[in-house]
Coordinates of C-alpha atoms and ligand atoms in Angstrom, one line a residue:
M1 CA 0.0 0.0 0.0
L2 CA 1.2 3.5 -0.8
R3 CA 1.1 6.7 1.2
V4 CA 2.7 10.1 1.0
G5 CA 5.9 10.0 2.9
E6 CA 6.8 13.7 2.5
H7 CA 5.9 16.7 0.5
F8 CA 7.0 20.2 -0.2
E9 CA 5.3 23.0 -2.1
R10 CA 6.2 26.6 -3.0
T11 CA 4.6 29.3 -5.0
D12 CA 6.4 32.4 -6.2
T13 CA 5.3 35.6 -8.0
G14 CA 8.4 35.5 -10.2
M15 CA 10.4 38.5 -11.4
Q16 CA 8.0 40.3 -13.7
R17 CA 4.4 39.8 -12.5
R18 CA 3.0 41.9 -9.7
V19 CA 0.5 39.4 -8.4
N20 CA 0.6 35.6 -8.1
E21 CA -2.4 34.0 -9.8
D22 CA -1.2 30.5 -9.2
A23 CA -2.7 28.3 -6.4
F24 CA -2.0 24.9 -5.0
H25 CA -3.4 22.2 -2.8
A26 CA -1.2 19.9 -0.8
R27 CA -2.9 17.6 1.6
A28 CA -2.5 13.8 1.2
P29 CA -3.9 12.1 -0.7
L30 CA -4.7 15.0 -3.0
F31 CA -2.2 17.4 -4.6
A32 CA -2.9 20.1 -7.2
V33 CA -1.6 23.1 -9.0
A34 CA -3.8 25.7 -10.7
D35 CA -2.6 28.6 -12.8
G36 CA -5.3 31.3 -13.1
M37 CA -5.7 33.9 -15.9
G38 CA -7.9 36.9 -16.5
G39 CA -7.7 40.6 -15.8
A40 CA -7.8 42.4 -12.5
Q41 CA -8.0 39.8 -9.7
A42 CA -9.9 37.3 -11.8
G43 CA -7.0 34.9 -12.3
E44 CA -6.6 34.5 -8.5
V45 CA -10.3 34.0 -8.1
A46 CA -10.3 31.3 -10.8
S47 CA -7.3 29.3 -9.5
G48 CA -8.4 29.9 -5.8
T49 CA -11.9 28.6 -6.5
A50 CA -10.5 25.5 -8.3
V51 CA -8.2 24.6 -5.4
E52 CA -10.9 25.3 -2.8
I53 CA -13.4 23.0 -4.4
L54 CA -10.7 20.4 -4.8
S55 CA -9.7 20.7 -1.1
A56 CA -13.2 19.4 0.0
G57 CA -11.9 16.0 -1.3
I58 CA -13.4 13.7 -3.8
P59 CA -17.0 12.8 -3.3
A60 CA -17.7 9.4 -1.7
G61 CA -19.2 6.8 -4.0
S62 CA -18.8 3.5 -5.7
E63 CA -17.6 5.0 -9.0
P64 CA -13.9 4.7 -9.9
V65 CA -11.7 7.5 -8.5
D66 CA -10.9 9.0 -11.9
R67 CA -14.6 9.5 -12.6
R68 CA -15.1 11.1 -9.2
L69 CA -12.1 13.4 -9.7
A70 CA -13.4 14.4 -13.1
E71 CA -16.8 15.2 -11.5
L72 CA -15.0 17.4 -9.0
V73 CA -13.3 19.2 -11.9
Q74 CA -16.7 19.7 -13.6
S75 CA -18.1 21.3 -10.4
A76 CA -15.1 23.6 -10.1
N77 CA -15.5 24.5 -13.8
A78 CA -19.2 25.2 -13.3
R79 CA -18.5 27.4 -10.3
I80 CA -15.8 29.4 -12.0
H81 CA -17.9 29.8 -15.1
E82 CA -20.8 31.0 -12.9
L83 CA -18.6 33.6 -11.2
S84 CA -17.2 34.8 -14.5
V85 CA -20.7 35.5 -16.1
S86 CA -22.1 37.1 -12.9
D87 CA -19.4 39.8 -12.7
E88 CA -18.0 41.6 -15.8
D89 CA -14.7 42.2 -14.1
R90 CA -14.3 38.5 -14.1
A91 CA -15.5 37.8 -17.7
G92 CA -13.4 35.2 -19.4
M93 CA -11.4 34.2 -16.3
G94 CA -10.1 30.7 -16.2
T95 CA -7.5 28.4 -14.7
T96 CA -5.5 25.4 -15.5
L97 CA -5.8 22.5 -13.0
T98 CA -3.5 19.5 -12.7
A99 CA -4.3 17.3 -9.7
A100 CA -2.9 14.0 -8.4
W101 CA -4.7 11.6 -6.1
V102 CA -2.6 8.9 -4.3
G103 CA -4.3 5.5 -4.2
E104 CA -3.3 2.2 -2.8
K105 CA -1.1 1.2 -5.7
E106 CA -1.6 4.0 -8.2
V107 CA -1.7 7.7 -8.7
V108 CA -4.8 9.1 -10.5
L109 CA -4.3 12.3 -12.4
V110 CA -6.9 14.8 -13.7
H111 CA -5.7 17.6 -15.9
V112 CA -6.8 20.6 -17.8
G113 CA -4.5 23.2 -19.4
D114 CA -0.7 23.6 -19.5
S115 CA 0.4 22.9 -15.9
R116 CA 2.2 19.6 -15.7
C117 CA 2.8 16.5 -13.7
Y118 CA 6.1 14.6 -13.8
R119 CA 7.2 11.4 -12.2
W120 CA 10.8 11.1 -11.1
R121 CA 11.8 7.4 -10.7
E122 CA 15.3 6.0 -10.5
G123 CA 17.0 9.0 -12.1
H124 CA 14.5 9.4 -14.9
L125 CA 12.0 12.3 -15.3
E126 CA 8.9 11.3 -17.1
R127 CA 6.2 13.8 -18.1
L128 CA 2.7 12.3 -17.5
T129 CA 0.5 15.1 -18.8
D130 CA 0.0 16.6 -22.3
D131 CA -0.3 20.3 -22.5
H132 CA -3.6 21.6 -23.7
S133 CA -1.8 24.4 -25.5
L134 CA -1.8 25.8 -29.0
V135 CA 1.9 25.0 -29.6
E136 CA 1.6 21.5 -28.3
E137 CA -1.4 20.8 -30.5
M138 CA 0.7 22.1 -33.5
V139 CA 3.4 19.7 -32.5
R140 CA 1.0 16.8 -32.4
Q141 CA -0.2 17.8 -35.8
G142 CA 3.4 17.9 -37.0
R143 CA 3.3 21.7 -37.7
L144 CA 6.0 22.6 -35.1
T145 CA 8.9 20.7 -33.7
P146 CA 9.1 20.4 -29.8
E147 CA 12.2 22.6 -30.0
E148 CA 10.2 25.3 -31.9
A149 CA 7.3 25.0 -29.5
A150 CA 9.6 25.5 -26.5
I151 CA 10.5 29.0 -27.7
H152 CA 7.3 29.9 -29.6
P153 CA 6.0 33.4 -28.7
Q154 CA 2.5 32.0 -28.3
R155 CA 3.5 29.1 -26.2
S156 CA 1.4 30.3 -23.2
I157 CA -1.9 30.2 -25.1
I158 CA -4.0 27.3 -23.8
T159 CA -6.8 25.5 -25.6
R160 CA -8.6 24.1 -22.5
A161 CA -9.2 25.7 -19.1
L162 CA -11.7 25.7 -16.2
G163 CA -14.1 28.6 -16.5
P164 CA -14.5 29.8 -20.0
E165 CA -17.1 27.3 -21.0
Q166 CA -20.1 25.7 -19.2
T167 CA -18.4 22.3 -19.3
V168 CA -14.9 21.1 -19.7
V169 CA -13.4 17.7 -20.7
P170 CA -10.5 16.9 -18.4
D171 CA -7.8 14.3 -19.2
T172 CA -7.7 11.6 -16.6
L173 CA -4.9 9.1 -16.2
T174 CA -4.1 6.3 -13.8
V175 CA -0.5 5.6 -13.4
P176 CA 0.9 2.6 -11.4
A177 CA 3.1 3.9 -8.6
R178 CA 5.5 2.5 -6.0
G179 CA 7.4 3.6 -2.9
D180 CA 10.1 6.2 -3.6
D181 CA 8.4 7.6 -6.7
L182 CA 8.6 11.4 -6.6
F183 CA 5.9 13.4 -8.3
L184 CA 6.2 17.0 -9.4
L185 CA 3.2 19.2 -10.2
C186 CA 4.1 22.6 -11.6
S187 CA 2.7 25.6 -13.4
D188 CA 4.2 26.7 -16.7
G189 CA 6.1 29.4 -14.9
L190 CA 8.6 26.6 -14.1
T191 CA 8.5 24.7 -17.4
S192 CA 8.6 27.7 -19.7
M193 CA 11.8 29.0 -17.9
V194 CA 13.6 25.8 -17.0
P195 CA 14.3 23.0 -19.5
E196 CA 13.3 19.5 -18.5
A197 CA 16.9 18.4 -18.5
E198 CA 17.7 21.0 -15.9
I199 CA 14.7 20.0 -13.8
A200 CA 16.0 16.5 -13.8
E201 CA 19.5 17.7 -12.9
V202 CA 18.0 19.5 -9.8
L203 CA 16.1 16.4 -8.7
A204 CA 19.1 14.2 -9.2
S205 CA 21.3 16.5 -7.2
T206 CA 19.4 16.3 -3.9
G207 CA 17.0 13.9 -2.2
D208 CA 15.7 16.6 0.0
L209 CA 12.4 17.9 -1.3
E210 CA 12.7 21.3 0.3
T211 CA 16.1 21.9 -1.2
A212 CA 14.9 20.6 -4.6
G213 CA 11.7 22.7 -4.6
R214 CA 13.5 25.9 -3.7
A215 CA 16.2 25.3 -6.3
L216 CA 13.6 24.8 -9.0
V217 CA 11.9 28.1 -8.1
D218 CA 15.3 29.8 -8.0
R219 CA 16.3 28.5 -11.4
A220 CA 13.0 29.8 -13.0
N221 CA 13.7 33.2 -11.4
A222 CA 17.3 33.2 -12.5
A223 CA 16.1 32.5 -16.1
G224 CA 13.9 35.6 -16.0
G225 CA 10.9 34.5 -13.9
K226 CA 8.5 35.9 -16.5
D227 CA 5.5 34.1 -14.9
N228 CA 4.3 32.9 -11.5
I229 CA 6.1 29.7 -10.5
T230 CA 4.5 26.9 -8.5
V231 CA 6.0 23.6 -7.6
V232 CA 4.4 20.8 -5.6
L233 CA 6.6 17.8 -4.8
F234 CA 5.5 14.6 -3.1
R235 CA 7.3 11.4 -2.4
L236 CA 5.5 8.1 -2.0
E237 CA 6.4 5.4 0.5
G238 CA 5.2 1.8 0.6
V239 CA 3.6 0.7 3.9
G240 CA 2.6 -2.7 5.0
T241 CA 3.2 -4.0 1.5
S242 CA 5.4 -7.1 2.1
A243 CA 4.3 -10.2 4.0
E244 CA 7.1 -9.6 6.5
E245 CA 5.9 -6.1 7.3
E246 CA 2.3 -7.4 7.8
A247 CA 3.7 -10.1 10.1
E248 CA 5.7 -7.6 12.1
M249 CA 2.7 -5.4 12.6
T250 CA 0.6 -8.3 13.7
R251 CA 3.3 -9.3 16.2
L252 CA 3.6 -5.8 17.6
N253 CA -0.1 -5.6 17.9
M254 CA -0.3 -9.0 19.8
D255 CA 2.5 -7.8 22.1
A256 CA 0.6 -4.7 22.8
V257 CA -2.6 -6.6 23.6
T258 CA -0.8 -9.0 26.0
A259 CA 1.8 -6.6 27.4
A260 CA -0.5 -4.4 29.4
P261 CA -1.7 -6.9 32.0
V262 CA 1.6 -8.8 32.2
P263 CA 3.8 -6.3 34.2
A264 CA 1.3 -6.1 37.0
T265 CA 1.4 -9.9 37.8
A266 CA 4.6 -11.4 36.3
A267 CA 6.8 -8.4 37.3
A268 CA 5.4 -8.5 40.9
A269 CA 6.6 -12.0 41.5
P270 CA 10.4 -11.6 41.0
V271 CA 10.6 -8.2 42.8
A272 CA 8.7 -9.5 45.8
A273 CA 10.7 -12.8 45.8
R274 CA 14.0 -11.0 45.7
A275 CA 13.3 -8.6 48.5
P276 CA 13.3 -11.0 51.5
R277 CA 16.5 -12.6 50.3
A278 CA 18.4 -9.4 50.5
P279 CA 20.6 -9.8 53.6
R280 CA 20.5 -6.2 54.8
E281 CA 16.7 -6.2 54.7
A282 CA 16.4 -9.5 56.6
G283 CA 17.8 -7.9 59.9
K284 CA 15.8 -4.7 59.7
K285 CA 13.3 -3.7 62.3
R286 CA 9.5 -4.1 61.6
G287 CA 9.3 -0.3 61.4
W288 CA 11.3 -0.3 58.1
R289 CA 8.9 -2.7 56.3
P290 CA 6.4 -0.1 55.2
G291 CA 9.3 1.8 53.8
I292 CA 10.5 -1.1 51.7
G293 CA 6.9 -1.7 50.7
T294 CA 6.7 1.9 49.4
V295 CA 9.8 1.4 47.4
L296 CA 8.4 -1.8 46.0
I297 CA 5.2 -0.1 45.0
V298 CA 7.1 2.7 43.3
V299 CA 9.2 0.1 41.4
L300 CA 6.1 -1.8 40.5
L301 CA 4.3 1.3 39.3
A302 CA 7.3 2.3 37.2
V303 CA 7.4 -1.2 35.7
V304 CA 3.7 -1.1 35.0
A305 CA 3.8 2.4 33.6
S306 CA 6.7 1.7 31.3
G307 CA 5.1 -1.5 30.1
A308 CA 1.9 0.3 29.5
Y309 CA 3.7 3.1 27.7
L310 CA 5.6 0.7 25.4
A311 CA 2.4 -1.2 24.8
S312 CA 0.5 2.1 24.0
Q313 CA 3.2 3.1 21.4
A314 CA 2.8 -0.2 19.5
V315 CA -0.8 0.4 18.7
Y316 CA -2.6 2.8 16.5
F317 CA -6.1 4.2 16.2
V318 CA -8.0 6.3 13.7
G319 CA -9.6 9.6 14.8
S320 CA -9.9 13.1 13.6
D321 CA -7.6 16.1 14.3
E322 CA -8.7 19.5 15.5
E323 CA -9.7 20.6 12.1
G324 CA -11.7 17.4 11.6
F325 CA -9.2 15.7 9.2
V326 CA -9.2 11.9 9.5
T327 CA -5.9 11.0 11.1
V328 CA -4.0 7.9 12.1
Y329 CA -2.6 8.2 15.6
Q330 CA 0.1 6.1 17.2
G331 CA -0.6 5.3 20.8
I332 CA -3.9 5.0 22.8
P333 CA -6.7 7.5 22.7
Y334 CA -6.2 8.8 26.3
E335 CA -4.8 11.9 27.9
L336 CA -3.3 11.9 31.4
P337 CA -4.5 14.6 33.8
A338 CA -1.4 16.7 33.3
G339 CA -2.3 17.1 29.6
I340 CA 0.1 14.4 28.5
S341 CA -1.3 12.6 25.6
L342 CA -0.6 8.9 25.1
Y343 CA -0.8 9.3 21.3
R344 CA 0.8 11.2 18.5
E345 CA -0.1 11.9 14.9
D346 CA 1.3 9.4 12.5
Y347 CA -0.5 10.3 9.3
S348 CA -3.1 12.9 8.4
S349 CA -5.4 12.4 5.5
G350 CA -7.1 15.1 3.3
L351 CA -10.4 13.6 4.2
N352 CA -12.6 15.6 6.5
I353 CA -14.9 13.8 8.9
G354 CA -17.7 16.2 7.9
Q355 CA -17.6 14.6 4.4
L356 CA -18.4 11.1 5.8
P357 CA -21.8 9.5 6.2
P358 CA -22.9 9.2 9.8
A359 CA -22.0 5.4 10.1
Q360 CA -18.5 6.0 8.9
R361 CA -18.2 9.0 11.2
R362 CA -19.1 6.8 14.1
T363 CA -16.4 4.2 13.0
V364 CA -13.8 7.0 13.2
G365 CA -15.2 8.2 16.5
E366 CA -14.8 4.7 18.1
H367 CA -11.0 5.1 18.3
Q368 CA -10.7 1.3 18.2
M369 CA -7.1 0.1 18.6
R370 CA -5.5 -1.3 15.5
S371 CA -2.2 -2.3 14.0
L372 CA -0.6 0.3 11.7
A373 CA -1.6 -1.7 8.7
D374 CA -5.2 -1.9 9.9
A375 CA -5.4 1.8 10.7
N376 CA -3.9 2.8 7.3
D377 CA -6.3 0.4 5.6
L378 CA -9.3 1.9 7.3
V379 CA -8.2 5.4 6.3
R380 CA -7.6 4.2 2.7
Q381 CA -11.1 2.7 2.6
L382 CA -12.6 5.9 3.8
E383 CA -10.6 7.9 1.3
T384 CA -11.6 5.8 -1.6
G385 CA -15.2 5.7 -0.4
R386 CA -15.1 1.9 -0.4
L387 CA -16.0 1.3 3.2
G388 CA -19.5 -0.2 3.2
V389 CA -22.0 1.4 5.5
P390 CA -22.7 -1.2 8.1
Ligands
MN401 MN1 1.4 30.6 -15.8

């Protein structure tokens, strides 16, 4: 199973524009870049609306994810179109949208316009999206070479966008993915300034996403920074995929279940048995006994507490964070009186509990203890809308 191990995102106005009309969304499992266009503040409204609608997450349902993502793009398009016809300052506004949704074994892309998605795997950069642009269509028709297209004065004219029409036809693409795959979503402010070979060079030179992301923006600015630049990088990791990992999680979970009661009984025996044998204690007056008893109780409590602590850290549960996002927590769902929590966040999904039907919301609210694989699996099922309503 895949999940997002780390991500880094950055948007920059560039060297020549006064405002930044790009927008992005970066919350696992959904990542997106939108590049708005239109006079006054219309471009920002268009890209911001697209990203906002996307951030609500894909609607639950039994349809395949690509269909539901396309639906979401349709509703964003309808909303932007509505805003553009209701206000003449916003007439004709539009935005590109390139979004990637991370599934169990695949990444599903939905794409309109000339922002791009690349996959970096084992030292190779592969472009996964086709630009919906005038020059790229001319290249497809054999009327321009890719080299001519790269420097064509009209290379920023796009042939498909969210907003200008009542409906839009997005490209959808499902690509098999695996742990260590690195995905790059970017606006044309990067790709029109920095050749692909140079993007690959930056990704090859560092494994650190923040360093790479900043370097890409810096290169675009160094090349002139004619447009707003947005980069979203996310790296996948495989979790609980191999049989050994599954077995390990099961073992940890079993230990956790049995460990809690064990220290109280089994640990008591050796400590109590050892105490009378100690020569110094044998000759002590009766009055000392309560003192030794107190020490034993403290020792016992420490043993029980550390056993319980270790046990609590080997289990996981699913809940929701302060903002309502469904989250996998490591530990147990309790807080000690001093405000010490016995859990910490392990993985936060982009799915809000408010989007779930009541039965699924209750499942999340139960805080049932699980193995990591189980907890991830539940969140996955909620994200993909595949969890049957009991
Ligand atoms: Mn742009």
